[in-house]
Coordinates of N, CA and C in Angstrom, one line a residue:
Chain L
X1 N -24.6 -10.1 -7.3 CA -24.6 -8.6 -7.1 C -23.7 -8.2 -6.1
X2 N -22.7 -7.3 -6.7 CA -22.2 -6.7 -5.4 C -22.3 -5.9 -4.6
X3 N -22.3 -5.7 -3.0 CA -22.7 -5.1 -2.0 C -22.7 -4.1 -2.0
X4 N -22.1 -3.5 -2.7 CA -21.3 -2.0 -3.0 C -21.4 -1.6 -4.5
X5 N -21.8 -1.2 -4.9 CA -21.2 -0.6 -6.2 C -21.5 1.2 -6.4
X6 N -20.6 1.4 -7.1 CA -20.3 2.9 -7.7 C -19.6 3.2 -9.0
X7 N -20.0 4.0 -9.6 CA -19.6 4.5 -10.8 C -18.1 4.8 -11.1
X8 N -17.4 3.7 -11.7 CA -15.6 4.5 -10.9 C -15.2 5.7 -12.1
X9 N -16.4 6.0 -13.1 CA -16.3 7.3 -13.5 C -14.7 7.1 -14.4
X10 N -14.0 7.9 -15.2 CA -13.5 9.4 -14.1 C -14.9 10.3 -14.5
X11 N -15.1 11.3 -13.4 CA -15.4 12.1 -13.7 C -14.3 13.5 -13.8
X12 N -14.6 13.9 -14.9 CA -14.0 15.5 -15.5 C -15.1 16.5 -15.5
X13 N -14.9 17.4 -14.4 CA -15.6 18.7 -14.1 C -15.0 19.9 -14.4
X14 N -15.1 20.8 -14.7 CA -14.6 22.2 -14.7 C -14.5 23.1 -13.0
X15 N -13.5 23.3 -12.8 CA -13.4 24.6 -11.8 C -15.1 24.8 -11.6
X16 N -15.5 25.2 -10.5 CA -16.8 25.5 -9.8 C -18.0 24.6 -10.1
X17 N -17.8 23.5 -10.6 CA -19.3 22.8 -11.2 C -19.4 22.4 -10.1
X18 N -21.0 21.9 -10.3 CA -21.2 20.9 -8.7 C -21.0 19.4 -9.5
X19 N -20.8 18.4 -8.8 CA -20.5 16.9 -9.2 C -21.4 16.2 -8.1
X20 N -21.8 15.2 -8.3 CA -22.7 14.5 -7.6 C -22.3 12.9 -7.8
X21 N -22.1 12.1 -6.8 CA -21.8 10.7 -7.0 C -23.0 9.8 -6.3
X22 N -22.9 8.8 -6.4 CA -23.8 7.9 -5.9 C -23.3 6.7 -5.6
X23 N -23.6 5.9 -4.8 CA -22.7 4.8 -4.3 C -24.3 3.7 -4.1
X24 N -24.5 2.9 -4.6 CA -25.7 1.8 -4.1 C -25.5 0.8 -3.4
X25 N -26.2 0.1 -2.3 CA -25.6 -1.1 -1.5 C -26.9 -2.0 -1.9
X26 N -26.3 -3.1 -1.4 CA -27.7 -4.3 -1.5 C -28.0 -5.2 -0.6
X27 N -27.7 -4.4 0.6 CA -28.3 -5.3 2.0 C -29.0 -3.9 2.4
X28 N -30.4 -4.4 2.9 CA -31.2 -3.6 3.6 C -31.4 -3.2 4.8
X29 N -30.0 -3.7 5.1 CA -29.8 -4.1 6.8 C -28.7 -3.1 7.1
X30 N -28.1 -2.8 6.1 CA -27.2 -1.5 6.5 C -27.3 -0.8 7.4
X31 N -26.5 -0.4 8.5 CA -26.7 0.5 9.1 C -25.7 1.8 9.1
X32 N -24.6 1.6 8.6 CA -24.0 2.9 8.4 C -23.2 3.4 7.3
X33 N -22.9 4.6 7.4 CA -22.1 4.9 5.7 C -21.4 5.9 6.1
X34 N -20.2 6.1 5.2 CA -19.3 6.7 5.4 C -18.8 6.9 3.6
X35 N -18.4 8.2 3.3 CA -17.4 9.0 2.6 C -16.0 8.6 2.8
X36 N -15.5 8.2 1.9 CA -13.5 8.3 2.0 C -13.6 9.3 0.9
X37 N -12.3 9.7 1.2 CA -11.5 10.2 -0.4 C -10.1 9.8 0.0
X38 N -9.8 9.4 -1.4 CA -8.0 8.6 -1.5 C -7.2 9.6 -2.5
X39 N -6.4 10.4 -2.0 CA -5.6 10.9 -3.5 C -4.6 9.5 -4.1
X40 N -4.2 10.1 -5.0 CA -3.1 9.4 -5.8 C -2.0 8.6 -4.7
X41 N -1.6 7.4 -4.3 CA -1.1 6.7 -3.8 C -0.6 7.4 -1.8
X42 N -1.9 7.6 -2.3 CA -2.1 7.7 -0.7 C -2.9 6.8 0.1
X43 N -3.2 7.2 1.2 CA -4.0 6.2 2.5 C -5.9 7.1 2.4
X44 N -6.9 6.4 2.2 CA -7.9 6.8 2.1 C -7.8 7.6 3.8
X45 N -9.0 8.6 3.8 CA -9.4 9.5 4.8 C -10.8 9.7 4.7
X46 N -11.4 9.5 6.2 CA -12.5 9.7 6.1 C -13.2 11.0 5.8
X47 N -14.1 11.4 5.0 CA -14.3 12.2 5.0 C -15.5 13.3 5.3
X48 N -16.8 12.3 5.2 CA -17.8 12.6 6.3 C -18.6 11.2 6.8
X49 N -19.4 11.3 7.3 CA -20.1 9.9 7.7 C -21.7 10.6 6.6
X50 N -22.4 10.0 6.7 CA -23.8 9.7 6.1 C -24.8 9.3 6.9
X51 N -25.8 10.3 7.8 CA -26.6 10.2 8.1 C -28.2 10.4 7.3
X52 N -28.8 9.6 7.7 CA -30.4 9.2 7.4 C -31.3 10.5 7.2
X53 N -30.8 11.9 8.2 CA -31.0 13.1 7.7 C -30.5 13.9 7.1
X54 N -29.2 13.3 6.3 CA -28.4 14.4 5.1 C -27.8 14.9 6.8
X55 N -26.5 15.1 6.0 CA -25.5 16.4 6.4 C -24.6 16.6 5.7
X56 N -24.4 18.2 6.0 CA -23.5 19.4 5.1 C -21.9 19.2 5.7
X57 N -21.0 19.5 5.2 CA -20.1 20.1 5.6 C -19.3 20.9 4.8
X58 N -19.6 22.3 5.0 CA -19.2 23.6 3.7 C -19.7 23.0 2.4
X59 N -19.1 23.0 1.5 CA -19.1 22.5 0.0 C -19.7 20.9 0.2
X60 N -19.2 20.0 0.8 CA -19.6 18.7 0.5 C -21.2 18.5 1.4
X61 N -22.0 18.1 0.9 CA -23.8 17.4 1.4 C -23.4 15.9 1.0
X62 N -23.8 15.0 1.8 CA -24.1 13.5 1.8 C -25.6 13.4 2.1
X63 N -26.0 12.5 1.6 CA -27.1 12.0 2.1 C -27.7 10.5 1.7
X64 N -28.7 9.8 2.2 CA -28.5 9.3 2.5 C -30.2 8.2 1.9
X65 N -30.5 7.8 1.2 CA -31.8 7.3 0.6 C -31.5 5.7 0.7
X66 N -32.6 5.4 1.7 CA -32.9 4.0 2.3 C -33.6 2.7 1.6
X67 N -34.9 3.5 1.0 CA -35.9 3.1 0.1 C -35.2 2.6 -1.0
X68 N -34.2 3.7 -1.8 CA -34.0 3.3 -3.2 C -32.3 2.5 -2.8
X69 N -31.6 2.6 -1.6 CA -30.9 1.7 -0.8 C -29.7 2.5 -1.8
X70 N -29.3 3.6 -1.5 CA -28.3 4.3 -2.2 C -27.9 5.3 -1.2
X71 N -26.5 6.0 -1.3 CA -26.2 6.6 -0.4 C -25.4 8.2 -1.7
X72 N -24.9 9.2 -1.6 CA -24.7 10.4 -2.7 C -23.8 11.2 -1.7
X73 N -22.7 11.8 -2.3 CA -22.1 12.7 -2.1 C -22.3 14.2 -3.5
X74 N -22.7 15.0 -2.7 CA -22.5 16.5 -3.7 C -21.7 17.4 -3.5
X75 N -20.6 17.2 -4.8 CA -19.3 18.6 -3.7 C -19.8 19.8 -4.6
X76 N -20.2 21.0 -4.1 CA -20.3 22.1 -4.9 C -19.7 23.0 -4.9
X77 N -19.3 24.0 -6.0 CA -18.1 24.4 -6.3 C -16.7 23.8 -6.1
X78 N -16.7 22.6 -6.9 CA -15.3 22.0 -6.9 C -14.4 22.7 -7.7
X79 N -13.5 22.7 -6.5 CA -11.7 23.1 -6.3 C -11.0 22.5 -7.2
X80 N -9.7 22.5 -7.8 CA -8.9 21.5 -7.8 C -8.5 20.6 -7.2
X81 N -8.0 21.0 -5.8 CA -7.8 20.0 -4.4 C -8.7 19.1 -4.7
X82 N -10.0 19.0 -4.8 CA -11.2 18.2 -4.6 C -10.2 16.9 -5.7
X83 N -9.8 16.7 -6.3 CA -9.7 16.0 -7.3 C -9.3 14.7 -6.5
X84 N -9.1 13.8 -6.4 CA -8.9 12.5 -5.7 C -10.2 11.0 -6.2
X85 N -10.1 10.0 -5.8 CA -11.4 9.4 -5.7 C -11.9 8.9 -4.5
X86 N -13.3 8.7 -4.7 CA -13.7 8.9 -3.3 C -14.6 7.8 -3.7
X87 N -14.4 7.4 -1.9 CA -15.0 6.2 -1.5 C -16.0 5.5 -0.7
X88 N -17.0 5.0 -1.3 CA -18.1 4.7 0.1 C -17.9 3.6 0.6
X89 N -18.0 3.9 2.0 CA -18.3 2.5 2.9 C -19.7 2.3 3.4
X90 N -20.0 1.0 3.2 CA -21.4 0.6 4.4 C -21.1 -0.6 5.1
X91 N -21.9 -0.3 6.2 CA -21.4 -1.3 7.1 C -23.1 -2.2 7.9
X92 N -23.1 -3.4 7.7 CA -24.2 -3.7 7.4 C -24.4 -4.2 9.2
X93 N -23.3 -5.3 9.6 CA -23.4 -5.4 11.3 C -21.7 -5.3 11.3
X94 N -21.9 -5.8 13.0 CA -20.0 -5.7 13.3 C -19.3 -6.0 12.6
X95 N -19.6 -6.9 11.9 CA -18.0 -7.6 11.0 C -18.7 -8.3 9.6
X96 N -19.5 -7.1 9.1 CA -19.6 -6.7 8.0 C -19.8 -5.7 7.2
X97 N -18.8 -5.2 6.5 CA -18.3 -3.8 6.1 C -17.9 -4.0 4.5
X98 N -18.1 -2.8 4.3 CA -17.8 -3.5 2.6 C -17.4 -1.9 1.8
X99 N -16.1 -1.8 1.2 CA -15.6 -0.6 0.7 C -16.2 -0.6 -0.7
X100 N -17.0 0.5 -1.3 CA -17.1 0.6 -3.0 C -15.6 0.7 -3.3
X101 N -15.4 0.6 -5.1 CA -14.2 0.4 -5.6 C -13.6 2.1 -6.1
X102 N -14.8 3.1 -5.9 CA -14.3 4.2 -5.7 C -14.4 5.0 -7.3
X103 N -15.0 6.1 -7.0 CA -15.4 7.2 -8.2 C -14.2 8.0 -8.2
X104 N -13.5 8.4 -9.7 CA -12.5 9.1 -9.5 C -13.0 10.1 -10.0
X105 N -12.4 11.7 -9.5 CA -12.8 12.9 -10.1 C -11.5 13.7 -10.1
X106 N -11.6 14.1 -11.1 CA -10.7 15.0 -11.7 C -11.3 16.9 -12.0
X107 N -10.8 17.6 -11.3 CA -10.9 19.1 -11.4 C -10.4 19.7 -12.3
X108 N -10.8 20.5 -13.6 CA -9.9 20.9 -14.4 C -9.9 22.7 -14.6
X109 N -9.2 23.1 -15.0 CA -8.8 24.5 -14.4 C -9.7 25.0 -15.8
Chain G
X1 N 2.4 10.9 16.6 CA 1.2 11.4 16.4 C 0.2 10.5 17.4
X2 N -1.1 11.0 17.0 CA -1.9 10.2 17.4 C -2.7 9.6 16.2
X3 N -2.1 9.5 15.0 CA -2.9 8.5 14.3 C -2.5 7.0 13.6
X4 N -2.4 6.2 13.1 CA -2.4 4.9 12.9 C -1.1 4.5 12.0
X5 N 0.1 4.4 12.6 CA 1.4 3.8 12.3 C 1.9 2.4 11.8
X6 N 2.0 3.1 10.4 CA 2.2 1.9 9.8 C 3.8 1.5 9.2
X7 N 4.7 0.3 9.7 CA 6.2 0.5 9.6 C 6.4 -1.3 8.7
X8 N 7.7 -0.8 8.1 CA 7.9 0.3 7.0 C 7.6 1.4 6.3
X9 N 8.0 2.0 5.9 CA 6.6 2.7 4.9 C 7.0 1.9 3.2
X10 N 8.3 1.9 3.4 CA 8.6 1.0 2.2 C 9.3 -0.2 2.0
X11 N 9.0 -1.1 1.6 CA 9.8 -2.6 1.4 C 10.3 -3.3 0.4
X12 N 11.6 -3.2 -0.1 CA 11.8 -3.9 -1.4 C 12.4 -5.4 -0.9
X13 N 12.2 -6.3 -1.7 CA 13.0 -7.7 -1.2 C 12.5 -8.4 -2.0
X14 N 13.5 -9.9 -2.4 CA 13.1 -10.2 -3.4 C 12.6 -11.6 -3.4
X15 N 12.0 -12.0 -4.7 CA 11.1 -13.0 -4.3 C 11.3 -14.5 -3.6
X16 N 10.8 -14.7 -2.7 CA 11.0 -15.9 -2.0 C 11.2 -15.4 -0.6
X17 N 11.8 -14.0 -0.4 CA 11.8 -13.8 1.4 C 10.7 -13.8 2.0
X18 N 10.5 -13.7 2.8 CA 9.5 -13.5 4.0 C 9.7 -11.9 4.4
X19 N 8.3 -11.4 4.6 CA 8.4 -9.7 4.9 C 7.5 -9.6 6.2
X20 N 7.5 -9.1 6.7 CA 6.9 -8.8 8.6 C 6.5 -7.0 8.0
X21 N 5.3 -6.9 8.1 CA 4.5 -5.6 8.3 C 4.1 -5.4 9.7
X22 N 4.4 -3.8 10.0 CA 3.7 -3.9 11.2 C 2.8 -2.7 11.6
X23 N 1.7 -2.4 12.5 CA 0.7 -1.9 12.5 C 0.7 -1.6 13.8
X24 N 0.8 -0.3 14.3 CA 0.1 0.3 15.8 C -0.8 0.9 15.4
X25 N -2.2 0.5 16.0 CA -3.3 1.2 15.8 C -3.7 3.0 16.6
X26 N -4.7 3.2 16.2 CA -5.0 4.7 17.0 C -5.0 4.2 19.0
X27 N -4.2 4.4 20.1 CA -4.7 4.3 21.1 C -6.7 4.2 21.1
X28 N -6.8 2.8 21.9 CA -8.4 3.1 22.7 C -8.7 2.1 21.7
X29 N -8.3 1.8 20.4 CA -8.8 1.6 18.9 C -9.2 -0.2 19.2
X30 N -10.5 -0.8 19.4 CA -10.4 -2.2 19.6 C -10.1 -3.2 18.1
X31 N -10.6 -2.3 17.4 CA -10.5 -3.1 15.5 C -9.7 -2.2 15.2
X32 N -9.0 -3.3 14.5 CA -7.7 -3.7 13.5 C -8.0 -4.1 12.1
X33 N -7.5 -3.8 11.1 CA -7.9 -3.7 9.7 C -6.5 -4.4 8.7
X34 N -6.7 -5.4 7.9 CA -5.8 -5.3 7.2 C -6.1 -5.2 5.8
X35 N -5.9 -4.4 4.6 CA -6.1 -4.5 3.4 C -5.1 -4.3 2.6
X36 N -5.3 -5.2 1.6 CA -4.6 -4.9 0.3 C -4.8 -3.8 -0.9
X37 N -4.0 -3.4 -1.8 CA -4.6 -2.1 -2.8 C -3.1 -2.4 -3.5
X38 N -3.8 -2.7 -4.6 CA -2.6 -3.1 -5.7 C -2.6 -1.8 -6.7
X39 N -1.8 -1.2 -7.5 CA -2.0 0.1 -8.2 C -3.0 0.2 -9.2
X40 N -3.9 1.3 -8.8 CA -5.1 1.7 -9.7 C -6.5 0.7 -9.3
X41 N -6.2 -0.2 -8.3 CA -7.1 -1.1 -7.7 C -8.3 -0.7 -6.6
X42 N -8.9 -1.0 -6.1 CA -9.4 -0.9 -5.4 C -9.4 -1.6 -3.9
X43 N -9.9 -1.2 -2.6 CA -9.1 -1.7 -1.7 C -9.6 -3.4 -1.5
X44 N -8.6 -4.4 -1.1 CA -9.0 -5.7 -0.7 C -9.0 -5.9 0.8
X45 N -9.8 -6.4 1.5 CA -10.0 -6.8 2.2 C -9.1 -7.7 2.9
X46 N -8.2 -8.2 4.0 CA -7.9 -9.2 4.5 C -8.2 -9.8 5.7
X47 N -7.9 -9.1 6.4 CA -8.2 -9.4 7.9 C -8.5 -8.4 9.0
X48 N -9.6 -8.3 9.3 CA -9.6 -7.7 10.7 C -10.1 -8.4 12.4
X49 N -9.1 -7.8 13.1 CA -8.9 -8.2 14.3 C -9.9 -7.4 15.3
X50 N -11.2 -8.1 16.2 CA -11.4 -7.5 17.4 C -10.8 -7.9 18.9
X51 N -10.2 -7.0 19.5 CA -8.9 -7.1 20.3 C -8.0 -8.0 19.8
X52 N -7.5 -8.9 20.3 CA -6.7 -9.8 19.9 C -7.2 -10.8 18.3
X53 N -8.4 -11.5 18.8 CA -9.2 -12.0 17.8 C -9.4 -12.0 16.5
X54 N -9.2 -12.7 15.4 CA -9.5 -12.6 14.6 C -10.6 -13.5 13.9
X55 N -11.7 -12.6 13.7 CA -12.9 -14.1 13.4 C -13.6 -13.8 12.4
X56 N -12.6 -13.6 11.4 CA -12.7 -13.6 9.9 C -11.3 -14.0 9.1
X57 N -10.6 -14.8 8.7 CA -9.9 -14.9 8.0 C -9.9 -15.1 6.2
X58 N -10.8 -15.5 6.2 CA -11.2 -15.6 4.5 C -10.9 -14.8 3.9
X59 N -10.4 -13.6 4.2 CA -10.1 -12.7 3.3 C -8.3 -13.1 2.8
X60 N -7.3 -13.1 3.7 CA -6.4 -13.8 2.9 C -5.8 -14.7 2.0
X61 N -5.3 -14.1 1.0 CA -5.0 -14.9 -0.1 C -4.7 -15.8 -0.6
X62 N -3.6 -16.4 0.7 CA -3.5 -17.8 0.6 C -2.9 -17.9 1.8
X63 N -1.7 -19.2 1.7 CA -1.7 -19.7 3.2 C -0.1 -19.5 3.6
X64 N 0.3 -18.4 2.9 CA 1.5 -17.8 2.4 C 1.1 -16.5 3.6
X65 N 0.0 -16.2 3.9 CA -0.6 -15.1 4.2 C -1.0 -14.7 5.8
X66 N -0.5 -14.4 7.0 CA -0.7 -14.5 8.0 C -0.3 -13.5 9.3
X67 N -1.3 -13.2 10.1 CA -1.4 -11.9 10.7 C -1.5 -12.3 12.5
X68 N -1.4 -11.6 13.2 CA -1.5 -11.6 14.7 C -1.4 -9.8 15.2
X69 N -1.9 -10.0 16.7 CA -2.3 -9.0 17.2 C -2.4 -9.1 19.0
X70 N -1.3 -8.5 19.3 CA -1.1 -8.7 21.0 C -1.0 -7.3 21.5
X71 N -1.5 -7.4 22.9 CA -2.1 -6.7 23.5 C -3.5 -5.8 23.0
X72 N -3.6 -6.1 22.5 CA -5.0 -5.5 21.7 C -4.6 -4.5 21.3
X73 N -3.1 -4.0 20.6 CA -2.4 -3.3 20.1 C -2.0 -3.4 18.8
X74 N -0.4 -3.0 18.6 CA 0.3 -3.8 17.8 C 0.1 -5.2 16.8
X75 N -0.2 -5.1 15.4 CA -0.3 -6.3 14.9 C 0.6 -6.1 13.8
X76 N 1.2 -7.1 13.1 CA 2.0 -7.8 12.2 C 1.4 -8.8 11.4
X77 N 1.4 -8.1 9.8 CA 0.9 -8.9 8.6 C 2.4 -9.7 7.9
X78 N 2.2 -10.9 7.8 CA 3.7 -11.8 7.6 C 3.3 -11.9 6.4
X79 N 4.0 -12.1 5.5 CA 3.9 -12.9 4.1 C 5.6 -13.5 3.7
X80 N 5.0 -15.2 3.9 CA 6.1 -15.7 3.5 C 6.2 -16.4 2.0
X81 N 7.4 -16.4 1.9 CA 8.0 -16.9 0.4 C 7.5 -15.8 -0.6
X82 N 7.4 -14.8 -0.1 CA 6.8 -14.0 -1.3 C 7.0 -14.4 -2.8
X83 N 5.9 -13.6 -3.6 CA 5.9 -13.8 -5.0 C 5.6 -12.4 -5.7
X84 N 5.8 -12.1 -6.9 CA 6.0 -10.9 -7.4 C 4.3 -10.2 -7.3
X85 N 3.6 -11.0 -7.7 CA 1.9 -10.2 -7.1 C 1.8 -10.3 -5.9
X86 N 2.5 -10.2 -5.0 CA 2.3 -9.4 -3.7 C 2.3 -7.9 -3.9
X87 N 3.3 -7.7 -4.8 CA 3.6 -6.3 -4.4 C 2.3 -5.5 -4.7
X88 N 1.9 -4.0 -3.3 CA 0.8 -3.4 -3.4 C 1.7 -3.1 -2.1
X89 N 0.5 -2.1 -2.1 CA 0.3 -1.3 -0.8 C -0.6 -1.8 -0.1
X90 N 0.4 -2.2 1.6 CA -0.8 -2.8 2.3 C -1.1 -1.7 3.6
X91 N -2.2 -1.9 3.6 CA -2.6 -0.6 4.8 C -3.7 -1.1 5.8
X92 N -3.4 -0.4 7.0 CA -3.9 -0.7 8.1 C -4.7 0.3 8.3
X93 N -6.3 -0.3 9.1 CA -6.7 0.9 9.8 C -7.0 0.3 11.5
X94 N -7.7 0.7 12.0 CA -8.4 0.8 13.3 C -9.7 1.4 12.9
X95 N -10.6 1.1 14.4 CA -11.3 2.0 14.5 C -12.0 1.9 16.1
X96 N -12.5 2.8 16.9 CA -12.8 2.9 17.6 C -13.1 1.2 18.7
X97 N -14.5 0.9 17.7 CA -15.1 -0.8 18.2 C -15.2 -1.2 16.6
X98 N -15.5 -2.5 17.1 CA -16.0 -2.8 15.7 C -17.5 -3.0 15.4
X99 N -17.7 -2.4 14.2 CA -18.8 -1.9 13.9 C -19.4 -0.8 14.1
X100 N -20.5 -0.3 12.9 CA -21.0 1.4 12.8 C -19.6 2.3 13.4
X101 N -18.2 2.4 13.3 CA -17.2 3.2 13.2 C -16.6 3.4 12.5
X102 N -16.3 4.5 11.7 CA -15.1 4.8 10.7 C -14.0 4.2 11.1
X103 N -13.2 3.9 9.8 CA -12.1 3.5 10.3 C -11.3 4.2 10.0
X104 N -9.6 4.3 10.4 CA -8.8 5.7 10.4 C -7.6 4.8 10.0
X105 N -7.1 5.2 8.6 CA -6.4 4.8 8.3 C -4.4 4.8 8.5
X106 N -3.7 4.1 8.4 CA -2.3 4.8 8.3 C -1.9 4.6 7.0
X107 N -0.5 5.0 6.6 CA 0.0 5.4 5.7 C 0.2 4.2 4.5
X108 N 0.3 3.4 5.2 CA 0.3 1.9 4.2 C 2.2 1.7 3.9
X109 N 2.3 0.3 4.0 CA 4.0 -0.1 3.3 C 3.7 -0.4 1.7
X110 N 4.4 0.1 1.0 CA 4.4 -0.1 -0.3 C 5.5 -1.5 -0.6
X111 N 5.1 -2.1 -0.5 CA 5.7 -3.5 -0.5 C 6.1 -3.8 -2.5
X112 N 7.5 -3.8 -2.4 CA 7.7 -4.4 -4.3 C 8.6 -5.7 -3.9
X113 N 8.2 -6.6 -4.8 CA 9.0 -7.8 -4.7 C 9.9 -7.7 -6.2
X114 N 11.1 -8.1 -6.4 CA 11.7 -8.1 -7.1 C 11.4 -9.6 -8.0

């Protein structure tokens, strides 16, 4: 089983839908998570971190489910900008870290 | 800037040279990151450095494959005798310590072997 996995989708949404991803890990020892997003032959960017109590930032909510060992990004009212794939990290101790292979979404006008 | 400088940005050369990547991380930054990302791929893992140290190398591909890191700055990903699946984009990050820290990426060298 891999440490990481995610749906690499594409997803295809319409202008304003909300989109929701999910990213699952399989160490229960995880202790942190993080959001990327990578456009097209660019350098990933972090995008929010993933805390244990959900957090917002404008349009994008992460959060964060222990029990079912899965972590979720929801962008609502996706932009076109939004279009990129995005990427989870978990990081389980110091020098173990593990990138999912990344959900692509696509915005369509 | 202040964020993670990655030189070349682009490298053509053809196969059999030896190519020198190099990587300044964000100031303060104790981890050093090196991964692979071949087109439409997802990222690979190679090596990351705490300060100087590296105490993981398994991730390198072969023995073709080889990295260093002085002053707990500056590091350089070597790849000698290249071969034509090298070519990818390799990219560097940093991050604060290592562990529970995002890492901050730079721009990556798009490395093509001919």
């Amino acid at each position: 089983r891999k440490e990481v996995e995610q749906d690499p989708g594409p997803f295809n949404v319409p202008e304003g839908a909300t989109v929701a991803f999910n990213c699952t890990y399989s160490n229960s020892a995880s202790q942190s998570f993080f959001w990327y997003r990578q456009d097209c032959r660019k350098e990933p960017k972090l995008l929010m971190s993933v805390y244990s109590s959900g957090n917002e930032d404008g349009r994008f909510t992460a959060q964060l489910n222990r029990a079912s060992q899965y972590i979720s990004l929801l962008i609502r009212d996706s932009k076109l900008s939004d279009s990129a794939t995005y990427l989870c990290v978990v990081i389980v101790t110091g020098n173990q870290f593990y990138f999912g292979t990344g959900t692509s979404l696509t915005v369509i006008p | 800037g202040a964020g993670v400088s990655q030189s070349p940005s682009n490298k053509v050369t053809e196969k059999g040279k030896d190519v020198e990547l190099r990587c300044d991380p964000i100031s303060g930054h104790t981890a050093l990151y090196w991964y692979r990302q071949r087109l439409g791929q997802g990222l690979e893992f190679l090596i990351y450095f705490q300060g100087n140290s590296a105490p993981d190398k398994s991730g390198l591909p072969s023995d073709r494959f080889s990295a260093e890191r002085t002053g707990e700055s500056v590091s350089t990903l070597t790849i000698q005798r290249t071969q034509q699946e090298d070519s990818a984009v390799y990219l560097c990050a940093s991050s604060f310590r290592q562990g529970g820290q995002p890492q901050h990426f730079g721009d990556g060298t798009r490395l093509s072997i001919l």
